[in-house]
Short mmCIF file of C-alpha atoms and ligand atoms in Angstrom, two decimals:
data_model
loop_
_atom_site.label_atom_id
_atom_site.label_comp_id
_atom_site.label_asym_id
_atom_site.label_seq_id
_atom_site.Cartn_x
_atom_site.Cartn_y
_atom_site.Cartn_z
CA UNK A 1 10.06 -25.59 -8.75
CA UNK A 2 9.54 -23.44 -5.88
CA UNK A 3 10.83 -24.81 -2.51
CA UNK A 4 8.23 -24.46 0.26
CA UNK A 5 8.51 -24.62 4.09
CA UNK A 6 5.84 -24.63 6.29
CA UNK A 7 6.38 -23.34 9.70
CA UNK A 8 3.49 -25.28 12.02
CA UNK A 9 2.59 -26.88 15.10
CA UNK A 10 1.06 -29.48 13.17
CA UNK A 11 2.82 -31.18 10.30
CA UNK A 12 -0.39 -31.69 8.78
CA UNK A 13 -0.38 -28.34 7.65
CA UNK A 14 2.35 -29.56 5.14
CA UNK A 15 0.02 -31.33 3.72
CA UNK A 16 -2.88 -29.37 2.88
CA UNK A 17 -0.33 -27.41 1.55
CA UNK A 18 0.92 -30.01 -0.52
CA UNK A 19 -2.55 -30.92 -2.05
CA UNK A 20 -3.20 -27.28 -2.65
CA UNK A 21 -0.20 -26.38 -4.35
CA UNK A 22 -0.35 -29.89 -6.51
CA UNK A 23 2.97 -30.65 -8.26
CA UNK A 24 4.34 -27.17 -8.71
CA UNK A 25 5.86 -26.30 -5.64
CA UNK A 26 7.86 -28.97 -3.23
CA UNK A 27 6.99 -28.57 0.47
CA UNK A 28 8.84 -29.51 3.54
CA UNK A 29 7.61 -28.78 7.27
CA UNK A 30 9.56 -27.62 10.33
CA UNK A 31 8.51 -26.44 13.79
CA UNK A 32 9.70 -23.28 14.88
CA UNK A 33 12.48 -24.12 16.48
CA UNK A 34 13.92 -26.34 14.00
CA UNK A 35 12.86 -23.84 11.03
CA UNK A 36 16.01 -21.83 10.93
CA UNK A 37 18.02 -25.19 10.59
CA UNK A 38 16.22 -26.30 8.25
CA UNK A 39 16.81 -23.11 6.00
CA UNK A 40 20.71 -23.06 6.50
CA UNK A 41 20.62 -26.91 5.23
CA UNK A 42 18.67 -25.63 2.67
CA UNK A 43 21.36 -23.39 1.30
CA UNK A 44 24.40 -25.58 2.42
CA UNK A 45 22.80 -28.27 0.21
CA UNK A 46 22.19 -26.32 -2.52
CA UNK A 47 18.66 -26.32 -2.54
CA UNK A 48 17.67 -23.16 -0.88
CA UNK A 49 13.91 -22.63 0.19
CA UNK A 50 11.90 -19.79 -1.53
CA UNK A 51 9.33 -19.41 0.66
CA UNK A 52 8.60 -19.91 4.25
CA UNK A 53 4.64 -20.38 5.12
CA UNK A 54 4.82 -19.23 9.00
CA UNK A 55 1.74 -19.86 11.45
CA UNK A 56 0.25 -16.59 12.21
CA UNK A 57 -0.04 -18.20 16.03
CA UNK A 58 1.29 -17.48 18.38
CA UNK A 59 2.32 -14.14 16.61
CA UNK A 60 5.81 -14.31 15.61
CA UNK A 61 8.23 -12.23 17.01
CA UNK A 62 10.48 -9.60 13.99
CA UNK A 63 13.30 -11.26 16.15
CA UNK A 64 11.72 -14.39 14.51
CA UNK A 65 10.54 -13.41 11.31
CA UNK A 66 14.28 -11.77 10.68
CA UNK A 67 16.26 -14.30 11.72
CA UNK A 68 13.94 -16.91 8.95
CA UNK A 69 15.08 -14.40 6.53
CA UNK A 70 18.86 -13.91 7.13
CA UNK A 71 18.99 -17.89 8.24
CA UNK A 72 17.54 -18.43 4.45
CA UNK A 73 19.48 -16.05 2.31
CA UNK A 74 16.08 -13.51 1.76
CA UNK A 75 13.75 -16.26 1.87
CA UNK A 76 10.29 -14.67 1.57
CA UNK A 77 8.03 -15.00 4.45
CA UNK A 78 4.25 -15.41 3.85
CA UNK A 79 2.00 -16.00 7.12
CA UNK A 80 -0.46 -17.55 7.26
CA UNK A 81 -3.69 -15.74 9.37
CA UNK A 82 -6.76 -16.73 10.63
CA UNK A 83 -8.06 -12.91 8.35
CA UNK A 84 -6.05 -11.59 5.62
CA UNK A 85 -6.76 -7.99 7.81
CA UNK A 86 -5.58 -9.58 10.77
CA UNK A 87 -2.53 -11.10 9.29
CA UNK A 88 -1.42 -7.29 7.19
CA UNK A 89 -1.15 -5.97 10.35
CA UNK A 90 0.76 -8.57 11.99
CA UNK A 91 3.05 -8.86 9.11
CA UNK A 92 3.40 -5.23 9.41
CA UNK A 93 4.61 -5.81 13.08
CA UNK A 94 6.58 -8.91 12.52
CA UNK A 95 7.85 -8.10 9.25
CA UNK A 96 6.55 -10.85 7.20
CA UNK A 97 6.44 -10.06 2.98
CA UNK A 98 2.83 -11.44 2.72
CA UNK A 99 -0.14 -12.79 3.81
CA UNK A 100 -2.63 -15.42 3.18
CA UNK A 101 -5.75 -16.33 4.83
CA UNK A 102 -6.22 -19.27 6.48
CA UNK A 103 -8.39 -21.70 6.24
CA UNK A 104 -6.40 -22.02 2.75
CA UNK A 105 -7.66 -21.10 -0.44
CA UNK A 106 -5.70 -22.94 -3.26
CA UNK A 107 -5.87 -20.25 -5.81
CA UNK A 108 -4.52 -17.53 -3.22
CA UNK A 109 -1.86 -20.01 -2.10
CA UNK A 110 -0.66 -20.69 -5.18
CA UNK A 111 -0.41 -16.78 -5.82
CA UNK A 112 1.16 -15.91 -3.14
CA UNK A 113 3.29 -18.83 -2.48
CA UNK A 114 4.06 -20.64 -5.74
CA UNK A 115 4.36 -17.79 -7.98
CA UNK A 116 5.34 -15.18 -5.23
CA UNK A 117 9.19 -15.30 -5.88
CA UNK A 118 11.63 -17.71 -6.13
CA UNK A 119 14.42 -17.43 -9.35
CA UNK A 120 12.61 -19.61 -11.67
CA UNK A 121 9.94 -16.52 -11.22
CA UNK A 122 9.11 -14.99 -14.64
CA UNK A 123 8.84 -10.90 -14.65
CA UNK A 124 5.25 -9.45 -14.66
CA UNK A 125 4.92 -6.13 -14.04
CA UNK A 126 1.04 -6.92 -13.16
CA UNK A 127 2.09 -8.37 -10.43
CA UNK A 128 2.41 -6.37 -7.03
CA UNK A 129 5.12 -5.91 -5.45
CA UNK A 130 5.21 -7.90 -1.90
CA UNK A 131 5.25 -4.84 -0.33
CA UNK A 132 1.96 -3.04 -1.83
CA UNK A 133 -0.07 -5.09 0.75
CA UNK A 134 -3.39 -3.00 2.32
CA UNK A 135 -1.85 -2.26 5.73
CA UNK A 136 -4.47 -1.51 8.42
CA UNK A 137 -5.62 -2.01 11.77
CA UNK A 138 -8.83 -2.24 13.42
CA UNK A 139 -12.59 -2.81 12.27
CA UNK A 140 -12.33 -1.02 8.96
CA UNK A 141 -9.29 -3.30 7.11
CA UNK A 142 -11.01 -6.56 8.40
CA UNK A 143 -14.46 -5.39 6.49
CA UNK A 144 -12.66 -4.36 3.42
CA UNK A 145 -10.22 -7.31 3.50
CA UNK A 146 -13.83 -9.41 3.73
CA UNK A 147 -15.45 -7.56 1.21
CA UNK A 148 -12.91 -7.90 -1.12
CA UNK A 149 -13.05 -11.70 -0.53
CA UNK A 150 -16.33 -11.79 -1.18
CA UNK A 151 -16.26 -9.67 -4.49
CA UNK A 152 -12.92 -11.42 -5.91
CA UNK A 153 -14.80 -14.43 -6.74
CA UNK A 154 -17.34 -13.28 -8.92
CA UNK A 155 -17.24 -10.26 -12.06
CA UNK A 156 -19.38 -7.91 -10.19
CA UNK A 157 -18.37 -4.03 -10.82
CA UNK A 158 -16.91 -2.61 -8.29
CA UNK A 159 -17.24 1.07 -7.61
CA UNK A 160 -14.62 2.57 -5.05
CA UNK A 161 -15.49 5.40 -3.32
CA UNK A 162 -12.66 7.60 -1.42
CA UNK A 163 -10.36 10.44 -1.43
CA UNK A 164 -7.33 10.97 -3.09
CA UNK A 165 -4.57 9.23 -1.80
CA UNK A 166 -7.14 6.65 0.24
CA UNK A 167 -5.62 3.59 -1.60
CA UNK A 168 -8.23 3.63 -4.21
CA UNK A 169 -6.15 1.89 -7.00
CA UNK A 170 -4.72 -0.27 -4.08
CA UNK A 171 -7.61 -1.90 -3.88
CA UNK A 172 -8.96 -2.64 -7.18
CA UNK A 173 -5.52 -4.34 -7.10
CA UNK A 174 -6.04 -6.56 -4.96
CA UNK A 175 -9.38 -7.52 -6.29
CA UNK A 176 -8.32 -8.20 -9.18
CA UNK A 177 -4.86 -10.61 -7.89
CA UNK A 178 -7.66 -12.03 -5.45
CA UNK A 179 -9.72 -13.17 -8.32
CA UNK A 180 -9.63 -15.92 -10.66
CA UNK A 181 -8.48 -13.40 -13.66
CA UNK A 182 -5.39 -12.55 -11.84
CA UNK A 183 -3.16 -14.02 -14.42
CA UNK A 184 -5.06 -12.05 -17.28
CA UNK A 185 -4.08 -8.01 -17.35
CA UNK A 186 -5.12 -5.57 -14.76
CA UNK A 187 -5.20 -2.14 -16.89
CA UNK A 188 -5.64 1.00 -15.67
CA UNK A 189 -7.31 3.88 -17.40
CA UNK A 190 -7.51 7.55 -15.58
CA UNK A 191 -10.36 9.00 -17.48
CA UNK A 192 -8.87 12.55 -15.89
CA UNK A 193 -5.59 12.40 -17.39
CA UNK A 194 -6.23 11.44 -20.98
CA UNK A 195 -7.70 14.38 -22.89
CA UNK A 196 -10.82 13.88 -24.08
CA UNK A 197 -10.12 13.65 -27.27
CA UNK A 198 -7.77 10.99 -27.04
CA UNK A 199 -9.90 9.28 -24.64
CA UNK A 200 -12.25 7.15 -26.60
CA UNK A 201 -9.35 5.86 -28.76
CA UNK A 202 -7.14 4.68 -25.94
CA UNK A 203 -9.97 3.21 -24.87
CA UNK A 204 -12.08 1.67 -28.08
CA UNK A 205 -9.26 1.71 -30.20
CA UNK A 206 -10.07 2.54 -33.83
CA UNK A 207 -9.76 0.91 -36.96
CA UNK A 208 -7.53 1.44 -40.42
CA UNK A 209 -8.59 4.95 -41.87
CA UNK A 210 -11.38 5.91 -39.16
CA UNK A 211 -8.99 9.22 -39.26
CA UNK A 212 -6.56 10.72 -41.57
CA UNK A 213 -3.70 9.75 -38.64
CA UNK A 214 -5.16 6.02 -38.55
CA UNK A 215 -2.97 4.14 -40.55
CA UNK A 216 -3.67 0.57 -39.02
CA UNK A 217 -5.61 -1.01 -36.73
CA UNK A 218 -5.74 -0.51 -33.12
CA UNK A 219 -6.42 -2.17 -29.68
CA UNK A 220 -7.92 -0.05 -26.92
CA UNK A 221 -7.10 -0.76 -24.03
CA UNK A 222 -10.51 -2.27 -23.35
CA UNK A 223 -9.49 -5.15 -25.95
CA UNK A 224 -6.02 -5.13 -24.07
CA UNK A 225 -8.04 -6.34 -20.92
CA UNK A 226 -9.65 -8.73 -22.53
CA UNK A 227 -10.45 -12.19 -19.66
CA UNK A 228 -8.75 -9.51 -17.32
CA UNK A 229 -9.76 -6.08 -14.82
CA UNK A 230 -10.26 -2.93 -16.27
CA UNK A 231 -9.92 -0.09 -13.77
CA UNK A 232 -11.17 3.58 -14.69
CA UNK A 233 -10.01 5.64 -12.36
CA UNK A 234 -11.82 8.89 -11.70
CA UNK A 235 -15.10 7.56 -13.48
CA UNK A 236 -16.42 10.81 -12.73
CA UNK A 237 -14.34 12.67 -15.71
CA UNK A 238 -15.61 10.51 -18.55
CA UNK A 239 -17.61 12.68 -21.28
CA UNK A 240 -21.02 12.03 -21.91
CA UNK A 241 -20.38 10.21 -25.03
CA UNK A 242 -18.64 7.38 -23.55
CA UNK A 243 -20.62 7.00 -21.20
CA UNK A 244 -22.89 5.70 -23.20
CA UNK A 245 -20.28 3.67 -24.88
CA UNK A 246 -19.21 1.92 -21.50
CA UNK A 247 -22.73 1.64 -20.50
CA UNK A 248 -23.38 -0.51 -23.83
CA UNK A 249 -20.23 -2.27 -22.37
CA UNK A 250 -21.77 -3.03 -19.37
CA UNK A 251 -25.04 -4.28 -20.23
CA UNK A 252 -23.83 -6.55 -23.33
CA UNK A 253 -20.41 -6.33 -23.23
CA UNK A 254 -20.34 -5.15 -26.57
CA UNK A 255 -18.71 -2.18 -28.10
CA UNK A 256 -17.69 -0.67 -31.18
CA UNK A 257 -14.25 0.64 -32.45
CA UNK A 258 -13.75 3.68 -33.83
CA UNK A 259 -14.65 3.93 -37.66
CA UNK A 260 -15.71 0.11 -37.45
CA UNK A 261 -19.17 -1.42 -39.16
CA UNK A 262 -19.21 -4.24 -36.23
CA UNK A 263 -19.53 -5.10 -32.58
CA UNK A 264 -17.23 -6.93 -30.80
CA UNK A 265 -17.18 -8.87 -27.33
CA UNK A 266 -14.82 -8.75 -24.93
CA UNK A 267 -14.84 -10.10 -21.15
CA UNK A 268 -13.45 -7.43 -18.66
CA UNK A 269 -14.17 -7.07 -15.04
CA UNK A 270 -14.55 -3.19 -14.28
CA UNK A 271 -13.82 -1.38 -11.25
CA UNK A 272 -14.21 2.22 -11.16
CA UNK A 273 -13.08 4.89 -8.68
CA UNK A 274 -13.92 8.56 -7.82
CA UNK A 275 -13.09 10.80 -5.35
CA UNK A 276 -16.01 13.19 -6.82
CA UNK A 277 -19.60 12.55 -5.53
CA UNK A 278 -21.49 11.43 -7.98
CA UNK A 279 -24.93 12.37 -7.16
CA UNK A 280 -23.95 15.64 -7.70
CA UNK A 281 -22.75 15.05 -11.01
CA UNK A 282 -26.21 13.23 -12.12
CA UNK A 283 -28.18 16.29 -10.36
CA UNK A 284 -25.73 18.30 -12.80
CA UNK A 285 -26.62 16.26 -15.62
CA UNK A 286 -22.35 15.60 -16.21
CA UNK A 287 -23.54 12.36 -15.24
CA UNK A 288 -25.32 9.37 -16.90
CA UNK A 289 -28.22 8.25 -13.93
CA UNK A 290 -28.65 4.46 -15.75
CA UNK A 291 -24.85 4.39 -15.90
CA UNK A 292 -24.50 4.99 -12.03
CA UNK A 293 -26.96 2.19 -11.33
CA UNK A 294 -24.72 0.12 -13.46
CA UNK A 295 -21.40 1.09 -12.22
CA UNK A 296 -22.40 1.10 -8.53
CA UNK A 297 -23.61 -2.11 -7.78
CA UNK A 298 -20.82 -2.91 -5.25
CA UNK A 299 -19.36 -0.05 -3.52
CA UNK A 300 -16.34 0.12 -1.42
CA UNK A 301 -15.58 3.13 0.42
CA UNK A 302 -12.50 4.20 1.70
CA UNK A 303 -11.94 6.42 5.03
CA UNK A 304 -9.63 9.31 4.76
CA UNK A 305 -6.38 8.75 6.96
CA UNK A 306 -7.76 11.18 9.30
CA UNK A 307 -10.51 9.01 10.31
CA UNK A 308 -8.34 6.09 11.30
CA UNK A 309 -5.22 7.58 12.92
CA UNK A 310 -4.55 3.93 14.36
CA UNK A 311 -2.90 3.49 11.13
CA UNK A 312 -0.25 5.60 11.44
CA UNK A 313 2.31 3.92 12.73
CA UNK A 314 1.42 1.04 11.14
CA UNK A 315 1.78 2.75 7.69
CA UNK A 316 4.62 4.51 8.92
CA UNK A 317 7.00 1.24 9.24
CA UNK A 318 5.47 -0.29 6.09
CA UNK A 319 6.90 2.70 4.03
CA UNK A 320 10.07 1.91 5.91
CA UNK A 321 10.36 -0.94 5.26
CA UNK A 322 9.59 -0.95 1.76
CA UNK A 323 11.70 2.04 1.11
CA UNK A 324 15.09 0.69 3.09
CA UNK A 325 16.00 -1.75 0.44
CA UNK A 326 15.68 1.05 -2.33
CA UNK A 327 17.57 4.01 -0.11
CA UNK A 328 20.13 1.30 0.46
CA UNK A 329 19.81 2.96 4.04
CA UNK A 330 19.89 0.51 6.57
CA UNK A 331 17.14 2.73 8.27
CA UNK A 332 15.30 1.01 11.03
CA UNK A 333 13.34 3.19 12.86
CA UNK A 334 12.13 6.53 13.87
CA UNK A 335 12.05 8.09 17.31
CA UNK A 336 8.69 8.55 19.29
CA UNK A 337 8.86 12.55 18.57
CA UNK A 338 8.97 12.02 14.62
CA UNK A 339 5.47 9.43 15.35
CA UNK A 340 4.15 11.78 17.21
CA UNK A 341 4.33 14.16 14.54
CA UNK A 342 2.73 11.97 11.89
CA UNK A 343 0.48 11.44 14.44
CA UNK A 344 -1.20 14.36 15.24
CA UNK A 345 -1.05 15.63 10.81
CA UNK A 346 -4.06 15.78 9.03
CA UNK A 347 -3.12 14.49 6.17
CA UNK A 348 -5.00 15.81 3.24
CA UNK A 349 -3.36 13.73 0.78
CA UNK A 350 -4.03 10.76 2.81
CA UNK A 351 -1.91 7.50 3.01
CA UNK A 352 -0.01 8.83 -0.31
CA UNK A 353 0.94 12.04 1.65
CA UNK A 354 1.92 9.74 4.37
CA UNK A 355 4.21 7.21 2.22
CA UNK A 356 5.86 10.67 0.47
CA UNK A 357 6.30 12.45 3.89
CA UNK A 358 7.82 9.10 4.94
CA UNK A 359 9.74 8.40 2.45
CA UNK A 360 11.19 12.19 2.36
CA UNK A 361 11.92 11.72 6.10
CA UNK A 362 14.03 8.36 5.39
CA UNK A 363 16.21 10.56 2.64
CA UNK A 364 17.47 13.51 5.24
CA UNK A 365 17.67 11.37 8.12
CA UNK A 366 21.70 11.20 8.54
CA UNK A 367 21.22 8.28 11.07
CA UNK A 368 19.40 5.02 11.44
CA UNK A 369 16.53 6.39 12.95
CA UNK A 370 14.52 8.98 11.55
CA UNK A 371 14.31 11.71 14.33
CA UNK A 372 11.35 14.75 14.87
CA UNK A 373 13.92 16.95 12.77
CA UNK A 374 13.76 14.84 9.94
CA UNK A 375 9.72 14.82 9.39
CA UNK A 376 8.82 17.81 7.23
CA UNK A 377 5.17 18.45 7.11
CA UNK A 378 3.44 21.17 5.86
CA UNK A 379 1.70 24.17 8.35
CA UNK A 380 -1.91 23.71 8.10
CA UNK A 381 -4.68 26.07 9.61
CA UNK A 382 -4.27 26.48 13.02
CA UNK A 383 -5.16 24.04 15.70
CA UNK A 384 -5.23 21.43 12.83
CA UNK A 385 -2.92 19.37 14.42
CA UNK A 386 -4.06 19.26 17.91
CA UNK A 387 -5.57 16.08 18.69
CA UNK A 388 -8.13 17.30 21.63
CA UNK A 389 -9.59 13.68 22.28
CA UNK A 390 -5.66 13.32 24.47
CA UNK A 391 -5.31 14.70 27.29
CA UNK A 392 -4.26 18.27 28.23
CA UNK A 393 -0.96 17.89 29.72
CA UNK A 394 -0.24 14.58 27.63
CA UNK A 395 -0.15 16.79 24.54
CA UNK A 396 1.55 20.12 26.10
CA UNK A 397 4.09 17.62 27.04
CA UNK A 398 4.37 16.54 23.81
CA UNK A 399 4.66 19.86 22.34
CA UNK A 400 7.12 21.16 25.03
CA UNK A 401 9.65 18.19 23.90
CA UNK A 402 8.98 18.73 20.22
CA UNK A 403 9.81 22.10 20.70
CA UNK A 404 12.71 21.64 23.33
CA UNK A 405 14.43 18.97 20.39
CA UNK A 406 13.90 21.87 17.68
CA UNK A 407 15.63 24.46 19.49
CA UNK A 408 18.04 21.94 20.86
CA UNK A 409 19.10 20.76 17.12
CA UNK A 410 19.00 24.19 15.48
CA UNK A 411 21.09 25.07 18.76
CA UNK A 412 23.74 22.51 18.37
CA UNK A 413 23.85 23.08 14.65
CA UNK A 414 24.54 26.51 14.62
CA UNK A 415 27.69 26.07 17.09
CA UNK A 416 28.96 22.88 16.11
CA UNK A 417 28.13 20.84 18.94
CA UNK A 418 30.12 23.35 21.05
CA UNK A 419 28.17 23.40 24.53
CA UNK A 420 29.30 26.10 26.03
CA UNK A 421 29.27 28.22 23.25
CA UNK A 422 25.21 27.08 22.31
CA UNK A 423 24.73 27.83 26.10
CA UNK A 424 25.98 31.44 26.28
CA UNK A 425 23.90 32.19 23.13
CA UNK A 426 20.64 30.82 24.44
CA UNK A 427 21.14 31.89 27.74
CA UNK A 428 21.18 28.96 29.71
CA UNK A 429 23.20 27.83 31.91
CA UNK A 430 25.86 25.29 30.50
CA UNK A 431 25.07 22.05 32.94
CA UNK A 432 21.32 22.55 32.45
CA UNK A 433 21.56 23.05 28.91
CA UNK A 434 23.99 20.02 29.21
CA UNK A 435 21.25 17.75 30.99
CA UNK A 436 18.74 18.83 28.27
CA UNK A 437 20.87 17.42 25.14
CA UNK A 438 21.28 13.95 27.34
CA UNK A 439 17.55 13.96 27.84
CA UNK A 440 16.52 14.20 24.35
CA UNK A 441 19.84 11.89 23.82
CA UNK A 442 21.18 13.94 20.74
CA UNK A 443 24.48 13.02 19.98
CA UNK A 444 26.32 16.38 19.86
CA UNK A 445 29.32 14.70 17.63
CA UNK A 446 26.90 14.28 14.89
CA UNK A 447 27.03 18.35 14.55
CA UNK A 448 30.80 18.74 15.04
CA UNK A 449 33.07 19.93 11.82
CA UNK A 450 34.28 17.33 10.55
N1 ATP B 1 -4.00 0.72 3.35
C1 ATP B 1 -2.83 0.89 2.71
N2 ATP B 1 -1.77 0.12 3.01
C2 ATP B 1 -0.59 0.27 2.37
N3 ATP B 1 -0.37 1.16 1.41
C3 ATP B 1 -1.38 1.96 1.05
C4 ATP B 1 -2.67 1.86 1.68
N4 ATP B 1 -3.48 2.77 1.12
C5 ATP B 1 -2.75 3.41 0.19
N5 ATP B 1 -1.50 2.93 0.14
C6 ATP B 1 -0.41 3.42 -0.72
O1 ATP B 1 -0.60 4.81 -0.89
C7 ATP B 1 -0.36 5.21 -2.22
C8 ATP B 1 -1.63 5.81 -2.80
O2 ATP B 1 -2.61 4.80 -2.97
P1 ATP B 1 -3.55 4.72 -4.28
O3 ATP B 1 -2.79 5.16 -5.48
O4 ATP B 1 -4.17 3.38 -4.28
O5 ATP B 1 -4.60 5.83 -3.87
P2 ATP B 1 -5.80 6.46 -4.73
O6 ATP B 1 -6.97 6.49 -3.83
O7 ATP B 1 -5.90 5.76 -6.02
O8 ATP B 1 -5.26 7.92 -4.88
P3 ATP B 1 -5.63 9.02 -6.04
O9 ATP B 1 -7.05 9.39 -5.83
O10 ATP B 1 -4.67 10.12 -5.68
O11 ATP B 1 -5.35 8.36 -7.34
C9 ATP B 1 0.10 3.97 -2.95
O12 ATP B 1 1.52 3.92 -2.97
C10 ATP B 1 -0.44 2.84 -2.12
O13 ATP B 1 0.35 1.70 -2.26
MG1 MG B 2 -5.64 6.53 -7.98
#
């Protein structure tokens, strides 16, 4: 049973929390002061908490939020916002694991509280990890956090509109663990990736002897989905043919296995995605009109990265932070040159781009902090990355000190941290050259021999 402590002004919060969870979990309140206490007695009696259920108000400090998690051995920390938008980003800031909305829903509670962790948890790979929340800032995440609120409750189909790398899949995720079929499978089918002709039996399944291979029944993964989600991804690639067999899906939830006499029923929840337009692909004719209609009768569309650069560094120390534990790198943050080039990037492959680039950066960086060196991002067309809604100098400033820590560090590498050496070769003068390395602080024993 799942220990619980709520972290409120008012005590009672415990028990709403109580009455939502029911008899699963067991839930004990603290204020903030006395929170930390009441962890460590936790754990010196044996009976360590699981969770802690924090008050997203006043925001809590990462001095706070880490010191809940050393004082309780790892403890997860869930707080609790007045939005689920709001509350990503502040968890992003603070470094909570996960949010829930407040006022308190007792199916999300119980999904992220009682069955978020704890070691009585059982494995389930449908599950997402605590770190694939839907980081954001700003207008955008607080209308898709509330349309996905609204859409989680009922079986609408959900298209989702976006380009690659937008968090397309992300999404339909967390419809589906936001909705009441969240313990039922969430199964994911990318029409684009499965040739064709393999296509309709992954997802119809066929029956004994439909083919000279068939040698027994089998599920599709349609059937496998059954009370659960089934997401196609890139909707846009299915053949004509089954399009007209998920139409018939649609409209009477019926469908038909391969080499089979009879219908059968099943109960999914779709949720497509694209990153193809699909108006063109009706005007083509690659695309079924009446199965557009059906498909697109809630859809979610995603902004390229580009479009909401606010994000950055938000996304930026998510992917940090998930990645630390799995480097084993105790990594813990990245100098204002290395934002500042994620900053001003494109990114083409969106917020997957950004996680790789991120993640790439945390590998080479020899040091706790990831530094301008470390970022590696491709060379795009020209004037791509120059952000001209800053200011002039702002940004030639910028550049001049991205530049000035390049040289500096392919300098210092080359002669081993020798100063006088890296000054005769560039030409400088040694104390100016001298001055330069303190001002970018570069630590010239990191490029001595060892
Ligand atoms: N808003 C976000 N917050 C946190 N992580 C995100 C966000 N958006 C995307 N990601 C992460 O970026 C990666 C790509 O997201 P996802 O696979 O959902 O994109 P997609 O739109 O399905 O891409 P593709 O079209 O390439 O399949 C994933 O690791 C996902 O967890
Ligand atoms: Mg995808």
């Amino acid at each position: 049973m799942p220990r619980v402590l709520v972290v409120d002004r008012s005590e009672r919060t415990r028990d709403a929390v109580a009455e939502l969870l029911g008899e699963t979990s067991e839930v004990v309140w603290a204020a903030r002061e006395q929170a930390a206490g009441q962890l460590r007695a936790g754990i010196a009696g044996g009976r360590p908490f699981d969770v802690v259920l924090l008050e997203g108000e006043p925001a809590p400090s990462p001095q706070l939020v880490r010191e809940l998690v050393t004082q309780g051995g790892g403890v997860r920390v869930v707080l609790a916002a007045a939005t689920a938008g709001d509350g990503a980003a502040l968890a992003a800031r603070c470094g909570a694991n996960d949010v829930v909305a407040r006022p308190f829903a007792a199916a999300e509670l119980v999904f992220r509280i009682a069955r978020g962790g704890g070691p009585t948890e059982r494995a389930d790979k449908r599950r997402p990890r605590k770190s694939d929340v839907l980081i954001g800032t700003g207008p955008w995440i607080k209308e898709l956090y509330d349309r996905i609120a609204m859409v989680a409750a009922t079986d609408v189909t959900v298209a989702i509109f976006g380009e690659s790398g937008t968090g397309k899949e992300l999404v339909a995720r967390t419809i589906h663990n936001s909705s009441p079929r969240h313990d039922a499978p969430f199964v994911v089918v990318n029409c684009a990736a499965i040739p064709e002709a393999l296509l309709e039996d992954e997802l119809f399944g066929h029956v004994r002897g439909a083919f000279t291979d068939a040698t027994r029944d089998r599920e599709g993964l349609l059937a496998a989905a059954h009370t659960g989600t089934l997401f196609l991804d890139e909707i846009g690639e299915l053949p004509l043919p089954l399009q007209a067999k998920l139409l018939r899906v649609l409209q009477s939830q019926e469908f038909r296995r391969i080499g089979d006499d009879q219908d059968r029923r099943v109960d999914v929840r779709i949720i497509t995605a694209t990153n193809r337009d699909l108006d063109q692909l009706v005007a083509r004719g690659a695309f079924r009109q009446d199965l557009y209609y059906r498909i697109n009768v809630f859809p979610m569309h995603l902004p390229p990265l580009r479009e909401r650069r606010d994000d950055i560094p938000l996304l930026v120390h998510h992917f940090i932070h998930k990645y630390r534990g799995r480097l084993g790198k105790p990594i813990d943050g990245l100098a204002a040159g290395a934002l500042a080039r994620f900053a001003v990037y494109d990114f083409p492959g969106n917020v997957r781009e950004l996680e790789n680039k991120v993640h790439q950066a945390m590998v080479v960086a020899p040091g706790p902090t990831i530094e301008e060196g470390d970022v590696a991002l491709p060379a795009d067309r020209p004037g791509a990355h120059v952000d001209v809604t800053r200011p002039f100098r702002e940004l030639k400033q910028q550049v001049i000190d991205a530049f000035e820590r390049d040289y500096l560090q392919e300098l210092l590498r080359l002669h081993q941290g020798n100063l006088a050496a890296a000054a005769r070769a560039a030409g400088m003068d040694r104390k100016n050259l001298w001055a330069l390395v303190e001002r970018h602080r570069l630590d010239r024993a990191r490029y001595k021999k060892p």
